[in-house]
Coordinates of C-alpha atoms in Angstrom, one line a residue:
X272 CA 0.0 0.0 0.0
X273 CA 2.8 2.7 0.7
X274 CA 4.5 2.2 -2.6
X275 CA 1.2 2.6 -4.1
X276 CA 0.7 5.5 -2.0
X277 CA 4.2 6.8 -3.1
X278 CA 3.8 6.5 -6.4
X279 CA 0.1 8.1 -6.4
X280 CA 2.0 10.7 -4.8
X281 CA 4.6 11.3 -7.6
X282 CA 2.1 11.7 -10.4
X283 CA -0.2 13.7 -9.0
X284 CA 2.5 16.4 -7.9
X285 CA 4.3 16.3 -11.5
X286 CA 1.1 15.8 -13.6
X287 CA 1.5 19.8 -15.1
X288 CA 5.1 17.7 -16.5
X289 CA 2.6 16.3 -18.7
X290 CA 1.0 19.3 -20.0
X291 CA 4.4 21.1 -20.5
X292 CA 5.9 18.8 -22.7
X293 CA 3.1 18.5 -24.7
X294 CA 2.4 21.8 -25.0
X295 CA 5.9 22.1 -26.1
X296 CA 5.4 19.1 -29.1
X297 CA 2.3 20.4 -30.3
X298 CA 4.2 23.7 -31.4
X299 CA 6.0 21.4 -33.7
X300 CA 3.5 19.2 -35.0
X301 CA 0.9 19.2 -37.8
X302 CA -2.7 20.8 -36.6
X303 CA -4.4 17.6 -36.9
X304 CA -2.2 15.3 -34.4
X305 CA -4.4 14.8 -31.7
X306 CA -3.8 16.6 -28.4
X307 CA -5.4 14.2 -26.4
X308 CA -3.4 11.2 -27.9
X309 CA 0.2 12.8 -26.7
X310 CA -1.1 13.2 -23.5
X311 CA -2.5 10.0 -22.8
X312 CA 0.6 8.5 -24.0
X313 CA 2.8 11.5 -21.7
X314 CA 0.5 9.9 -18.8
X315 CA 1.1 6.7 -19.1
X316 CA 4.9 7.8 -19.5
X317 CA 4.9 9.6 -16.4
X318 CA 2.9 6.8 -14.6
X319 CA 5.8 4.0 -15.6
X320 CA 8.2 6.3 -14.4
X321 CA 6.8 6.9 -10.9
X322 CA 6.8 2.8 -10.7
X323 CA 10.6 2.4 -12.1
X324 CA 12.0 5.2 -9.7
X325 CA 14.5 4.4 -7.9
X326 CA 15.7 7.2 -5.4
X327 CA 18.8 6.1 -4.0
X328 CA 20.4 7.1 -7.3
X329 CA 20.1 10.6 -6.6
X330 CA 18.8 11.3 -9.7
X331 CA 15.6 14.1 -9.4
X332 CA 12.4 12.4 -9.9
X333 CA 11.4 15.8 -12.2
X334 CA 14.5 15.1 -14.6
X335 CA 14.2 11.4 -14.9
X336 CA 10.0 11.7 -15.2
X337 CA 10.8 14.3 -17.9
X338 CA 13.0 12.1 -20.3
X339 CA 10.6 9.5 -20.1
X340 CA 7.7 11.7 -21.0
X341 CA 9.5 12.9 -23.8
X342 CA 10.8 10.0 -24.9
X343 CA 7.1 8.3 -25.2
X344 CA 6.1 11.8 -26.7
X345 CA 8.1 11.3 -29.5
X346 CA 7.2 7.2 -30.2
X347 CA 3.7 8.1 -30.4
X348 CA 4.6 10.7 -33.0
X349 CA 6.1 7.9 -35.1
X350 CA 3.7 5.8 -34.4
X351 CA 1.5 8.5 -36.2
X352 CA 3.9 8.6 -39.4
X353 CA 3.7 5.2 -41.3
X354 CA 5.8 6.3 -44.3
X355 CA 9.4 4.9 -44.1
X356 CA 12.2 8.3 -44.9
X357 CA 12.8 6.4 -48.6
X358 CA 8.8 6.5 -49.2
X359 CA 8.6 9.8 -48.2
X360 CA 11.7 10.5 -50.8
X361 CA 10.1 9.0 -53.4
X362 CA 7.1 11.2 -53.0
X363 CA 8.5 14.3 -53.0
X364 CA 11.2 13.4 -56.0
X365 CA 7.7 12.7 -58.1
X366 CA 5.7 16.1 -57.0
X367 CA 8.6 17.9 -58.0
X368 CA 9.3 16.0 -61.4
X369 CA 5.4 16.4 -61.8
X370 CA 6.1 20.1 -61.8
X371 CA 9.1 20.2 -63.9
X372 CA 6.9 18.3 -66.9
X373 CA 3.7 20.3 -66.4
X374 CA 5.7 23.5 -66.8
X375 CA 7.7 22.0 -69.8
X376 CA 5.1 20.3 -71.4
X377 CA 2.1 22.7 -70.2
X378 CA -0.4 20.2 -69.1
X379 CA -0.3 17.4 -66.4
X380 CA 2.4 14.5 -68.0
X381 CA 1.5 10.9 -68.7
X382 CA 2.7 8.0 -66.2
X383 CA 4.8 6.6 -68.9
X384 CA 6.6 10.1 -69.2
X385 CA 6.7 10.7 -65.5
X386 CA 8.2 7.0 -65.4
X387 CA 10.7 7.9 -68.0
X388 CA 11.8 11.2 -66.4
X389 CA 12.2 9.4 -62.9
X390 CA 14.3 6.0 -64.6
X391 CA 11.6 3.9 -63.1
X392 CA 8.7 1.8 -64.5
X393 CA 4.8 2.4 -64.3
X394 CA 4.2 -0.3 -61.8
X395 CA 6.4 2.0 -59.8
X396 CA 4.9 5.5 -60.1
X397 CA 1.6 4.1 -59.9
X398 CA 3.0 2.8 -55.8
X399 CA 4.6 6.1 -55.1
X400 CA 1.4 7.8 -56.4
X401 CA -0.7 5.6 -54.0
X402 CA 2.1 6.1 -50.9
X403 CA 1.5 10.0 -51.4
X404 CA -2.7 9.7 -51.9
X405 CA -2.3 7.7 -48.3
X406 CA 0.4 10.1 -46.7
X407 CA -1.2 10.2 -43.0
X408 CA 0.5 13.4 -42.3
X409 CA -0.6 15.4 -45.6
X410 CA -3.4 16.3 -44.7
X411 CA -4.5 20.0 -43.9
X412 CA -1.7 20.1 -46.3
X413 CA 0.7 20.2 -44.1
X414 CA 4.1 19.1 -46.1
X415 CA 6.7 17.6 -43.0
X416 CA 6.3 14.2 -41.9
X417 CA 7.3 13.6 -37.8
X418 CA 10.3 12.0 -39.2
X419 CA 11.4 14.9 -40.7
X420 CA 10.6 17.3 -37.5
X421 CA 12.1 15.2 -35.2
X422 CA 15.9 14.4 -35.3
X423 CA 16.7 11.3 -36.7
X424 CA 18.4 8.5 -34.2
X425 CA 21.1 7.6 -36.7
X426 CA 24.0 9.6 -36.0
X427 CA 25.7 11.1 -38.8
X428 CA 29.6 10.6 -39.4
X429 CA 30.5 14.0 -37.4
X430 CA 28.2 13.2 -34.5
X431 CA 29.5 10.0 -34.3
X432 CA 32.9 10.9 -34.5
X433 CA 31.9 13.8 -31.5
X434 CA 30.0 11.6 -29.2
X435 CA 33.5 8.5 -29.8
X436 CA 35.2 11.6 -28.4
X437 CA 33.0 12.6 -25.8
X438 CA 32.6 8.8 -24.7
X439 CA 36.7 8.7 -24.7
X440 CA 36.9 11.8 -22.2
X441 CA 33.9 10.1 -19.9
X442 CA 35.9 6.7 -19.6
X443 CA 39.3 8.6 -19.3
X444 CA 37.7 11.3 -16.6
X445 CA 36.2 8.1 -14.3
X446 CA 39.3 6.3 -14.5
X447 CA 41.4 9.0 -13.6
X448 CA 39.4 9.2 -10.4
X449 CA 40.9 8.3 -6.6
X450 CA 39.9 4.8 -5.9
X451 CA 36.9 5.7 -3.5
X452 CA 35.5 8.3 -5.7
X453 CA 35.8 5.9 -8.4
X454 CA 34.4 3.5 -6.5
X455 CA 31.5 5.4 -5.9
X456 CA 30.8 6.3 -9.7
X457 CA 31.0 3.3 -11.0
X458 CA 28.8 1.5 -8.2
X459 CA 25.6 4.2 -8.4
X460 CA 25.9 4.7 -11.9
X461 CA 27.8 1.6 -13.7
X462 CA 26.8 -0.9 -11.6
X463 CA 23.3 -0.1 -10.5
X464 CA 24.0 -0.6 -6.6
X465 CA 22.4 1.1 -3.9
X466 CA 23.6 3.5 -1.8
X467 CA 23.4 1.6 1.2
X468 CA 25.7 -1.1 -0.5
X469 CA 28.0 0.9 -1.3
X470 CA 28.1 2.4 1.8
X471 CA 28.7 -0.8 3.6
X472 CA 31.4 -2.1 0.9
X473 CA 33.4 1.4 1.7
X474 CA 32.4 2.0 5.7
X475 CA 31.2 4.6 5.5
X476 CA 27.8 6.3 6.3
X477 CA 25.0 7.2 3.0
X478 CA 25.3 10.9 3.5
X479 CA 29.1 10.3 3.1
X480 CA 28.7 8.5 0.0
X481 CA 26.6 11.6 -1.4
X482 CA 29.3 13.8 -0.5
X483 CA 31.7 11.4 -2.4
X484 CA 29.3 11.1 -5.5
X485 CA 29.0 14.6 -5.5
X486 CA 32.8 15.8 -5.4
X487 CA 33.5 13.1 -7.9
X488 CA 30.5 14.7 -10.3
X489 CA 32.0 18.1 -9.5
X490 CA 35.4 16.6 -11.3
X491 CA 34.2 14.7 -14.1
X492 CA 32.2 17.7 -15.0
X493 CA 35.9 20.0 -15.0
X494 CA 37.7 16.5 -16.2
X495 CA 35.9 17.1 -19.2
X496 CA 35.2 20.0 -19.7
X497 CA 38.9 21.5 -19.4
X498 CA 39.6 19.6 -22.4
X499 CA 36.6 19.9 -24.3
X500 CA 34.8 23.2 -23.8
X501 CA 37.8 25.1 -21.0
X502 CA 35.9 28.6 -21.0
X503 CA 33.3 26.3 -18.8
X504 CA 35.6 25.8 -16.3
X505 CA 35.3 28.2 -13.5
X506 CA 38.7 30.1 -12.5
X507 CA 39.7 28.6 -9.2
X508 CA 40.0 31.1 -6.4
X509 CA 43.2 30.1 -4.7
X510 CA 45.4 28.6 -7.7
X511 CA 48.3 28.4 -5.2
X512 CA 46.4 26.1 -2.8
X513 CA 46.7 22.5 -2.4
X514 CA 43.3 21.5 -3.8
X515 CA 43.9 23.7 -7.2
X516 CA 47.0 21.6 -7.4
X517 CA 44.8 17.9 -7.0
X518 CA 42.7 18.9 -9.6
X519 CA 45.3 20.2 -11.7
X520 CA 46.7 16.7 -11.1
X521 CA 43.5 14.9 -11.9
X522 CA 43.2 17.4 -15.1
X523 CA 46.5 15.9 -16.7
X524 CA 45.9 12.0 -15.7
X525 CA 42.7 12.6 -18.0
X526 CA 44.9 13.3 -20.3
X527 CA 47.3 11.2 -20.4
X528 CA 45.1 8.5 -20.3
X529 CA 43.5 9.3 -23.4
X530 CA 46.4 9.8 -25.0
X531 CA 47.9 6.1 -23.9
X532 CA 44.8 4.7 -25.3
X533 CA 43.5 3.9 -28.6
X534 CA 40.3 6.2 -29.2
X535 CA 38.2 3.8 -31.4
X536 CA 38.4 1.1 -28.9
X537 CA 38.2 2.7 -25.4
X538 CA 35.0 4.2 -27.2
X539 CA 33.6 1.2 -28.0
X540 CA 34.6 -0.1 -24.2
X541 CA 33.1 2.9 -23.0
X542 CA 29.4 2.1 -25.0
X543 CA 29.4 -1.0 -23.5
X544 CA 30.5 -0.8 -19.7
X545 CA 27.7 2.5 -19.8
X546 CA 25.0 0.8 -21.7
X547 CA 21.9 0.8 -19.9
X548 CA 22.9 3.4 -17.2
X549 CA 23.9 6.1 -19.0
X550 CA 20.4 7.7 -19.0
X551 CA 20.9 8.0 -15.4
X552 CA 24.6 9.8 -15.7
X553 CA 22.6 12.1 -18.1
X554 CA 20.2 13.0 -15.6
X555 CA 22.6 13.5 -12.6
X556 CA 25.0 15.5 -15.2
X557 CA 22.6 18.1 -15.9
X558 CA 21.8 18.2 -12.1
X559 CA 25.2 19.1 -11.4
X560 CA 26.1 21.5 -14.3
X561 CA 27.7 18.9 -16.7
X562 CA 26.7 20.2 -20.5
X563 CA 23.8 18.6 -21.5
X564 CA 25.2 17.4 -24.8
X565 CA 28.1 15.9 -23.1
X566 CA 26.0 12.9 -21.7
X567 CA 22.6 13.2 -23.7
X568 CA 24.8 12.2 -26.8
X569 CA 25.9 9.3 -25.1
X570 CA 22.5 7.8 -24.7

């Protein structure tokens, strides 16, 4: 009954989560996708979440209910959309050689011509004619599919090649740790353990294990970001003391162990060791001032 209770308790305080998020879809969307269906599906979202919450992690319910909501915000759109990115390619490569004849020829062109001018058959035009008469998300003439609004999940070769880089830093910037800050990262947020566990594994109390996590969060957010974006690393205010010096230390094992390592493969590594928990990092990182982009793209 009290997790029940619990979990009552967490919708019902972040329902207006629901009506944010799809207020802020329904700016991008054609006028008829249905309200109502984006936030049932944002309900339901936010509903799963309160029953997978887990708040030893330390991660904000707000942030993680968030993510979820948008991320079932978005599936529903697709759901919506049933033309594959190719059909809808297809499509628009005949409306616009449709255009090209009429203006050439001065009236609307034959299939066989509009098969000739595209290099295809008439079996074929007559299907891409059909996909575009069925186009779910042409109608009130609106042209985008949800495909095209929302980004695609393939990255391309320069994203990739950014978030290999960004995964690179993240692995170099947790190894480079000390042991019992280490220890701590990769037990909350590699490993899935609670706080009492880990606790217990390092004797120590749970509100010393928080200030742990968050002193090791505090330098993996510099860790990386004094190599990849330095003018978001704050100016220390004693650069003679000792602890400027530590984390001037910690700065340059980083780095060195990037550079000892190959980047292609400790990338990979990376991937793998934070599949599945990453989400969480992502959450946590934004909490404490890590760049968005530098664990969302790891996702």
């Amino acid at each position: 009954m009290a997790v029940n209770d619990n979990r009552n308790a967490l919708v019902e305080e972040h329902l207006p989560l629901i009506g944010y998020h799809v207020n802020e879809m329904m700016a991008r969307v054609p006028r008829h996708v249905a309200r109502d269906d984006l936030a049932s599906a944002g309900a339901l979202a936010l509903v799963r979440a309160a029953e997978g919450y887990d708040p030893a992690t330390g991660v904000p319910f707000n942030r993680y209910a968030a993510i979820r909501i948008r991320g079932a915000l978005v599936d529903e759109l697709r759901s919506m959309d049933w033309a594959s990115r190719g059909a809808r390619t297809k499509v628009r490569r005949l409306a616009a050689v449709t255009d090209e004849l009429t203006a050439t020829l001065g009236r609307a062109p034959s299939r066989e011509q509009l098969a000739e001018a595209l290099g295809v058959d008439v079996a074929e035009v007559d299907q891409v004619r059909d996909d575009a008469s069925r186009r779910v998300l042409s109608i009130d003439g609106y042209d985008n599919a949800i495909a095209d609004i929302l980004p695609d999940r393939a990255p391309d070769p320069e994203e990739a090649a950014l978030n290999a880089e960004r995964l690179t830093y993240l692995h170099a910037a947790v190894e480079a740790l000390p042991e019992r800050l280490r220890a701590v990262v990769r037990g909350i947020f590699f490993e899935d353990r609670a706080v009492t566990e880990i606790a217990a594994t390092l004797g120590v109390t749970q509100s010393r294990v928080s200030q742990l996590r968050s002193e090791a969060m505090s330098l993996l957010k510099d860790g990386m970001n004094v190599h990849l974006d330095p003018e978001l690393v704050e100016t220390p205010a004693n650069p003679a003391g000792v602890a400027h010096r530590r984390r001037e230390a910690y700065f340059s094992a980083v780095r060195e162990h990037v550079e000892s390592v190959d980047v292609a493969a400790t990338a990979r590594a990376a991937a793998t060791a934070l599949s599945g928990t990453i989400g969480a990092a992502a959450q946590l990182g934004a909490a404490d001032g890590v760049p968005a982009a530098r664990f969302a793209a790891l996702a």
